[in-house]
GROMACS .gro file of C-alpha atoms in nm:
model
  347
    1MET     CA    1  15.901  12.678   7.103
    2GLN     CA    2  15.587  12.882   7.357
    3ASN     CA    3  15.572  12.640   7.667
    4GLY     CA    4  15.736  12.346   7.491
    5ALA     CA    5  15.850  12.157   7.814
    6THR     CA    6  15.774  11.787   7.776
    7VAL     CA    7  15.734  11.741   8.128
    8LEU     CA    8  15.344  11.817   8.344
    9PRO     CA    9  15.451  12.096   8.588
   10ALA     CA   10  15.416  12.017   8.921
   11PRO     CA   11  15.042  12.211   9.018
   12LEU     CA   12  14.862  11.982   8.685
   13ALA     CA   13  15.023  11.659   8.836
   14ILE     CA   14  14.882  11.715   9.178
   15ALA     CA   15  14.588  11.861   9.160
   16ALA     CA   16  14.279  11.808   9.385
   17ARG     CA   17  14.386  11.450   9.386
   18GLY     CA   18  14.139  11.308   9.628
   19PRO     CA   19  14.197  11.172  10.032
   20GLY     CA   20  14.195  10.768   9.947
   21MET     CA   21  14.092  10.778   9.547
   22PRO     CA   22  14.137  10.426   9.477
   23LEU     CA   23  14.401  10.456   9.208
   24SER     CA   24  14.555  10.726   9.037
   25PRO     CA   25  14.350  11.014   8.896
   26ARG     CA   26  14.212  10.863   8.562
   27ILE     CA   27  13.871  10.727   8.399
   28THR     CA   28  13.920  10.426   8.570
   29ALA     CA   29  13.933  10.526   8.898
   30ILE     CA   30  13.599  10.462   8.894
   31PRO     CA   31  13.479  10.121   9.040
   32GLY     CA   32  13.371   9.880   8.732
   33ILE     CA   33  13.534  10.114   8.475
   34SER     CA   34  13.831   9.952   8.234
   35LEU     CA   35  13.988  10.101   7.956
   36GLY     CA   36  14.230   9.979   7.629
   37HIS     CA   37  14.391  10.034   7.352
   38THR     CA   38  14.498   9.898   7.011
   39THR     CA   39  14.743  10.095   6.810
   40ASP     CA   40  14.854  10.084   6.496
   41ARG     CA   41  15.131  10.365   6.467
   42GLU     CA   42  15.192  10.235   6.071
   43ALA     CA   43  14.868  10.336   5.959
   44GLY     CA   44  14.884  10.625   6.198
   45THR     CA   45  14.501  10.543   6.348
   46GLY     CA   46  14.355  10.303   6.668
   47CYS     CA   47  14.076  10.278   6.875
   48THR     CA   48  13.983  10.229   7.261
   49VAL     CA   49  13.731  10.081   7.407
   50VAL     CA   50  13.601  10.216   7.755
   51LEU     CA   51  13.419   9.890   7.950
   52ALA     CA   52  13.128   9.882   8.154
   53PRO     CA   53  13.089   9.617   8.449
   54PRO     CA   54  12.906   9.320   8.344
   55GLU     CA   55  12.579   9.403   8.438
   56GLY     CA   56  12.627   9.726   8.211
   57MET     CA   57  12.610  10.099   8.293
   58ARG     CA   58  12.364  10.417   8.293
   59ALA     CA   59  12.444  10.635   7.980
   60ALA     CA   60  12.400  10.962   7.781
   61ALA     CA   61  12.519  11.148   7.533
   62LEU     CA   62  12.535  11.474   7.355
   63VAL     CA   63  12.656  11.602   7.016
   64ARG     CA   64  12.808  11.931   7.038
   65GLY     CA   65  12.995  11.922   6.633
   66ARG     CA   66  12.797  11.995   6.339
   67ALA     CA   67  13.008  11.729   6.133
   68THR     CA   68  12.946  11.452   6.360
   69GLY     CA   69  13.040  10.995   6.280
   70THR     CA   70  12.862  10.806   6.550
   71ARG     CA   71  12.644  10.415   6.622
   72GLU     CA   72  12.395  10.389   6.836
   73LEU     CA   73  12.353  10.734   7.025
   74ASP     CA   74  11.961  10.644   6.942
   75ALA     CA   75  12.035  10.383   7.241
   76LEU     CA   76  12.137  10.675   7.533
   77SER     CA   77  11.797  10.836   7.488
   78PRO     CA   78  11.567  10.884   7.820
   79ARG     CA   79  11.317  10.710   7.649
   80HIS     CA   80  11.491  10.430   7.461
   81LEU     CA   81  11.380  10.072   7.602
   82VAL     CA   82  11.723   9.981   7.686
   83PRO     CA   83  11.864  10.068   8.043
   84THR     CA   84  12.174  10.081   8.027
   85ILE     CA   85  12.463  10.010   7.773
   86HIS     CA   86  12.747   9.792   7.830
   87ALA     CA   87  13.100   9.981   7.576
   88ILE     CA   88  13.150  10.312   7.453
   89LEU     CA   89  13.409  10.265   7.129
   90LEU     CA   90  13.653  10.561   7.057
   91THR     CA   91  13.805  10.498   6.709
   92GLY     CA   92  14.005  10.650   6.442
   93GLY     CA   93  13.914  10.598   6.052
   94SER     CA   94  13.631  10.842   6.004
   95ALA     CA   95  13.325  10.620   5.963
   96TYR     CA   96  13.497  10.348   5.772
   97GLY     CA   97  13.619  10.266   6.198
   98LEU     CA   98  13.257  10.260   6.296
   99GLY     CA   99  13.239   9.839   6.177
  100ALA     CA  100  13.515   9.804   6.441
  101ALA     CA  101  13.267   9.798   6.730
  102ASP     CA  102  13.139   9.466   6.598
  103GLY     CA  103  13.430   9.321   6.784
  104VAL     CA  104  13.324   9.483   7.077
  105MET     CA  105  13.009   9.291   7.041
  106ARG     CA  106  13.163   9.040   7.022
  107TRP     CA  107  13.400   9.008   7.277
  108LEU     CA  108  13.114   9.135   7.511
  109SER     CA  109  12.908   8.848   7.357
  110GLU     CA  110  13.145   8.608   7.465
  111ARG     CA  111  13.071   8.692   7.870
  112GLY     CA  112  12.714   8.690   7.805
  113ARG     CA  113  12.733   9.083   7.852
  114GLY     CA  114  12.429   9.288   7.702
  115PHE     CA  115  12.076   9.375   7.656
  116ASP     CA  116  11.844   8.987   7.772
  117VAL     CA  117  11.633   8.960   7.403
  118GLY     CA  118  11.529   8.595   7.558
  119VAL     CA  119  11.704   8.375   7.316
  120GLY     CA  120  12.077   8.564   7.472
  121VAL     CA  121  12.231   8.887   7.456
  122VAL     CA  122  12.290   9.167   7.240
  123PRO     CA  123  12.572   9.392   7.352
  124ILE     CA  124  12.469   9.754   7.386
  125VAL     CA  125  12.791   9.935   7.229
  126PRO     CA  126  12.761  10.321   7.092
  127ALA     CA  127  13.114  10.453   6.916
  128ALA     CA  128  13.188  10.710   6.812
  129VAL     CA  129  13.517  10.818   6.560
  130VAL     CA  130  13.786  11.060   6.463
  131PHE     CA  131  13.908  11.150   6.116
  132ASP     CA  132  14.295  11.042   6.067
  133LEU     CA  133  14.261  10.939   5.733
  134THR     CA  134  14.558  11.220   5.637
  135PHE     CA  135  14.749  11.162   5.891
  136ALA     CA  136  14.988  10.858   5.724
  137ALA     CA  137  14.823  10.553   5.611
  138ALA     CA  138  14.444  10.543   5.452
  139ARG     CA  139  14.377  10.253   5.709
  140TRP     CA  140  14.119  10.260   5.970
  141PRO     CA  141  14.094   9.939   6.313
  142THR     CA  142  13.894   9.633   6.229
  143ALA     CA  143  13.655   9.483   6.443
  144ASP     CA  144  13.990   9.249   6.536
  145ASP     CA  145  14.148   9.547   6.673
  146ALA     CA  146  13.863   9.620   6.914
  147TYR     CA  147  13.860   9.274   6.959
  148ARG     CA  148  14.213   9.347   7.070
  149ALA     CA  149  14.191   9.642   7.303
  150CYS     CA  150  13.853   9.481   7.477
  151GLU     CA  151  14.167   9.197   7.615
  152ARG     CA  152  14.355   9.428   7.691
  153ALA     CA  153  14.139   9.679   7.912
  154GLY     CA  154  14.279   9.737   8.258
  155GLN     CA  155  14.304   9.992   8.456
  156GLU     CA  156  14.605  10.139   8.385
  157VAL     CA  157  14.567  10.372   8.073
  158GLU     CA  158  14.828  10.472   7.846
  159GLU     CA  159  14.819  10.862   7.718
  160GLY     CA  160  14.918  11.060   7.443
  161SER     CA  161  14.980  10.956   7.043
  162VAL     CA  162  14.787  10.655   7.144
  163GLY     CA  163  14.539  10.390   7.045
  164VAL     CA  164  14.239  10.675   6.939
  165GLY     CA  165  14.502  10.953   6.955
  166THR     CA  166  14.733  10.790   6.798
  167GLY     CA  167  14.724  10.958   6.413
  168ALA     CA  168  14.508  11.347   6.659
  169THR     CA  169  14.636  11.664   6.543
  170VAL     CA  170  14.570  12.029   6.678
  171GLY     CA  171  14.577  12.385   6.623
  172LYS     CA  172  14.469  12.300   6.194
  173ALA     CA  173  14.367  12.685   6.128
  174LEU     CA  174  14.632  12.736   5.849
  175GLY     CA  175  14.645  12.306   5.777
  176ARG     CA  176  14.892  12.090   5.872
  177GLU     CA  177  15.196  12.208   5.809
  178SER     CA  178  15.102  12.450   6.151
  179ALA     CA  179  14.940  12.149   6.299
  180MET     CA  180  15.076  12.060   6.596
  181LYS     CA  181  15.029  11.630   6.769
  182SER     CA  182  14.732  11.559   6.999
  183GLY     CA  183  14.652  11.248   7.154
  184CYS     CA  184  14.456  11.126   7.418
  185GLY     CA  185  14.448  11.231   7.825
  186THR     CA  186  14.314  11.132   8.128
  187TRP     CA  187  14.207  11.290   8.498
  188ALA     CA  188  13.928  11.185   8.789
  189GLU     CA  189  13.797  11.434   9.055
  190GLN     CA  190  13.764  11.276   9.402
  191ARG     CA  191  13.544  11.486   9.660
  192ASP     CA  192  13.474  11.281   9.955
  193GLY     CA  193  13.368  10.923   9.846
  194LEU     CA  194  13.226  11.088   9.504
  195ILE     CA  195  13.454  11.015   9.199
  196VAL     CA  196  13.389  11.177   8.896
  197GLY     CA  197  13.671  11.046   8.521
  198SER     CA  198  13.761  11.166   8.263
  199PHE     CA  199  13.891  11.054   7.884
  200VAL     CA  200  13.921  11.250   7.627
  201VAL     CA  201  14.060  11.234   7.229
  202VAL     CA  202  14.185  11.575   7.106
  203ASN     CA  203  14.170  11.566   6.770
  204ALA     CA  204  14.038  11.965   6.737
  205PHE     CA  205  14.083  12.241   6.493
  206GLY     CA  206  14.112  12.480   6.730
  207ASP     CA  207  14.437  12.575   7.010
  208VAL     CA  208  14.453  12.391   7.310
  209ARG     CA  209  14.544  12.629   7.631
  210ASP     CA  210  14.635  12.536   7.954
  211ARG     CA  211  14.450  12.661   8.288
  212ASP     CA  212  14.662  13.015   8.278
  213ASN     CA  213  14.451  13.033   7.949
  214ASN     CA  214  14.792  13.028   7.759
  215ILE     CA  215  14.856  12.864   7.448
  216ILE     CA  216  15.036  12.545   7.470
  217ALA     CA  217  14.937  12.354   7.192
  218GLY     CA  218  14.814  12.463   6.816
  219ALA     CA  219  14.916  12.616   6.489
  220ARG     CA  220  15.201  12.759   6.490
  221ALA     CA  221  15.337  13.076   6.360
  222SER     CA  222  15.684  13.224   6.278
  223ASP     CA  223  15.733  13.413   6.577
  224GLY     CA  224  15.547  13.152   6.765
  225PHE     CA  225  15.171  13.067   6.782
  226LEU     CA  226  14.878  13.180   6.565
  227ASP     CA  227  14.619  13.265   6.807
  228ALA     CA  228  14.326  13.091   6.580
  229ARG     CA  229  14.067  13.212   6.759
  230ARG     CA  230  14.198  13.582   6.724
  231TYR     CA  231  14.316  13.456   6.336
  232LEU     CA  232  13.913  13.354   6.242
  233ALA     CA  233  13.772  13.643   6.384
  234ASP     CA  234  13.954  13.854   6.255
  235GLY     CA  235  13.849  13.744   5.880
  236GLY     CA  236  14.169  13.518   5.862
  237PRO     CA  237  14.120  13.238   5.602
  238PRO     CA  238  14.141  12.929   5.730
  239GLY     CA  239  14.356  12.719   5.497
  240GLY     CA  240  14.461  12.336   5.388
  241ALA     CA  241  14.242  12.006   5.385
  242PHE     CA  242  14.128  12.060   5.753
  243ALA     CA  243  13.842  12.361   5.686
  244LYS     CA  244  13.659  12.087   5.643
  245ALA     CA  245  13.354  11.922   5.798
  246GLY     CA  246  13.414  11.629   5.946
  247THR     CA  247  13.814  11.620   5.945
  248ASN     CA  248  13.791  11.733   6.319
  249THR     CA  249  13.696  11.595   6.651
  250THR     CA  250  13.653  11.595   7.065
  251LEU     CA  251  13.572  11.290   7.203
  252VAL     CA  252  13.500  11.298   7.596
  253VAL     CA  253  13.393  11.001   7.802
  254VAL     CA  254  13.297  11.120   8.166
  255ALA     CA  255  13.250  10.874   8.413
  256THR     CA  256  13.117  10.854   8.761
  257ASN     CA  257  13.002  10.655   9.124
  258ALA     CA  258  12.725  10.984   9.139
  259ASN     CA  259  12.342  10.704   9.127
  260LEU     CA  260  12.273  10.959   8.809
  261ASP     CA  261  11.944  10.884   8.614
  262CYS     CA  262  11.997  10.900   8.233
  263THR     CA  263  11.839  11.221   8.226
  264GLY     CA  264  12.086  11.364   8.501
  265LEU     CA  265  12.350  11.177   8.236
  266GLU     CA  266  12.193  11.399   7.990
  267SER     CA  267  12.276  11.697   8.200
  268LEU     CA  268  12.632  11.576   8.327
  269ALA     CA  269  12.746  11.552   7.960
  270ALA     CA  270  12.635  11.954   7.851
  271MET     CA  271  12.842  12.046   8.156
  272THR     CA  272  13.105  11.852   8.100
  273ALA     CA  273  13.084  12.049   7.667
  274ASP     CA  274  13.118  12.383   7.837
  275SER     CA  275  13.473  12.244   7.970
  276LEU     CA  276  13.561  12.215   7.618
  277ALA     CA  277  13.531  12.580   7.548
  278GLN     CA  278  13.757  12.628   7.867
  279ARG     CA  279  14.090  12.462   7.730
  280ILE     CA  280  13.954  12.462   7.268
  281THR     CA  281  13.966  12.784   7.100
  282PRO     CA  282  13.799  12.764   6.904
  283VAL     CA  283  13.565  12.497   6.980
  284GLY     CA  284  13.244  12.353   6.825
  285THR     CA  285  13.293  12.475   6.468
  286GLN     CA  286  13.165  12.361   6.159
  287TYR     CA  287  13.463  12.166   6.122
  288ASP     CA  288  13.460  11.991   6.448
  289GLY     CA  289  13.221  11.637   6.514
  290ASP     CA  290  13.241  11.653   6.873
  291VAL     CA  291  13.079  11.396   7.141
  292VAL     CA  292  13.027  11.359   7.522
  293PHE     CA  293  12.970  11.052   7.663
  294ALA     CA  294  12.803  11.056   8.049
  295VAL     CA  295  12.787  10.740   8.207
  296SER     CA  296  12.755  10.653   8.555
  297VAL     CA  297  12.799  10.345   8.788
  298GLY     CA  298  12.762  10.361   9.103
  299ALA     CA  299  12.520  10.434   9.423
  300GLU     CA  300  12.724  10.732   9.523
  301VAL     CA  301  12.481  11.022   9.687
  302PRO     CA  302  12.666  11.362   9.579
  303ALA     CA  303  12.565  11.624   9.773
  304THR     CA  304  12.457  11.868   9.490
  305ALA     CA  305  12.405  11.760   9.143
  306ILE     CA  306  12.618  12.013   9.045
  307SER     CA  307  12.958  11.906   9.215
  308VAL     CA  308  12.943  11.661   9.014
  309GLU     CA  309  12.888  11.838   8.694
  310LEU     CA  310  13.180  12.135   8.800
  311LEU     CA  311  13.392  11.803   8.842
  312ALA     CA  312  13.398  11.639   8.576
  313GLN     CA  313  13.443  12.004   8.369
  314GLU     CA  314  13.771  12.021   8.584
  315ALA     CA  315  13.898  11.615   8.512
  316THR     CA  316  13.833  11.704   8.176
  317GLY     CA  317  14.028  12.030   8.121
  318THR     CA  318  14.274  11.844   8.306
  319ALA     CA  319  14.241  11.557   8.069
  320ILE     CA  320  14.228  11.756   7.740
  321GLU     CA  321  14.577  11.907   7.884
  322ARG     CA  322  14.729  11.575   7.886
  323ALA     CA  323  14.613  11.495   7.594
  324VAL     CA  324  14.877  11.712   7.389
  325ARG     CA  325  15.126  11.715   7.676
  326TYR     CA  326  15.177  11.330   7.663
  327ALA     CA  327  15.201  11.329   7.257
  328VAL     CA  328  15.494  11.238   7.048
  329GLY     CA  329  15.566  11.438   6.757
  330THR     CA  330  15.687  11.304   6.439
  331HIS     CA  331  15.924  11.445   6.194
  332GLU     CA  332  15.615  11.662   5.992
  333VAL     CA  333  15.391  11.709   6.333
  334PRO     CA  334  15.628  11.787   6.636
  335GLY     CA  335  15.431  11.705   6.962
  336LEU     CA  336  15.526  11.818   7.348
  337GLY     CA  337  15.601  11.522   7.492
  338GLU     CA  338  15.723  11.121   7.517
  339ALA     CA  339  15.396  10.828   7.533
  340THR     CA  340  15.361  10.813   7.929
  341SER     CA  341  15.178  10.527   8.122
  342SER     CA  342  15.077  10.429   8.447
  343SER     CA  343  15.258  10.090   8.391
  344ALA     CA  344  15.471   9.964   8.148
  345ALA     CA  345  15.170   9.855   7.966
  346GLY     CA  346  15.227   9.840   7.578
  347SER     CA  347  14.917   9.945   7.369
   0.00000   0.00000   0.00000
């Protein structure tokens, strides 16, 4: 199979690591951000929580796909009363998984984190889902699963077929039979004191390409990769159960220590979304439900706003590639790699 290597090529592994970055390049390189997974390998599903520091984080979102499943996105509007959010939940289980956000709220409220309403706090937890109900068993993450993800949250980030990426696949233009395994990935970029990190789960209808525009994971044909973009543009019929609205999703959380307000974060989310088109082809189709979250937790003043946006595109593009390179395949759905982590921590 084309480019079946299971080890990241050196140029990707060392790309643009800024001097003095406090941690290896991942979303948790932004001070105050932590991330945790819960994985149900038997059911082929899981969830991932991105926790804000105790004081919360400014946030915005862009809904790019046409078949999304979300919760509390209205709280991300610049016109909303709530100034900050306290976590983001990405979960499997399609719309059934949205109930898992209750577990994140419970964990936060036990620690007094949330929007102060006078008689207590109300944690603000936007959530988005991926469709993985057909990957293994038809189960979905619960509130208890999300609570455990909060308990496990830290600076180490496991990538590949874990958490919300457990049941993720890509290259579904011809159906499951020709698809490949995907998962979640992370990366960060730094310029001087400015840090931008990204976490993605790639459960896309289309193929995934590397920085040189080569397909590395996608719909398989008898002689290599199909090239779904070309096949569909030429009038080829999409096939299989995944050629339906709501069955494919790419979710992104991009975080920075730049001092951006909600309007600036909306622009950051929009620019980050453009990087999906650089790595996933086709993207944003009628079958996809893509959402990009952008969050800010710092006071760093960037040289220009566009520098933050371009670093977000770089970090997200690399994270997308890592999501498929580290994804562990199954007997039915092949993958490129083996699960990896910056520590020995379990999922």
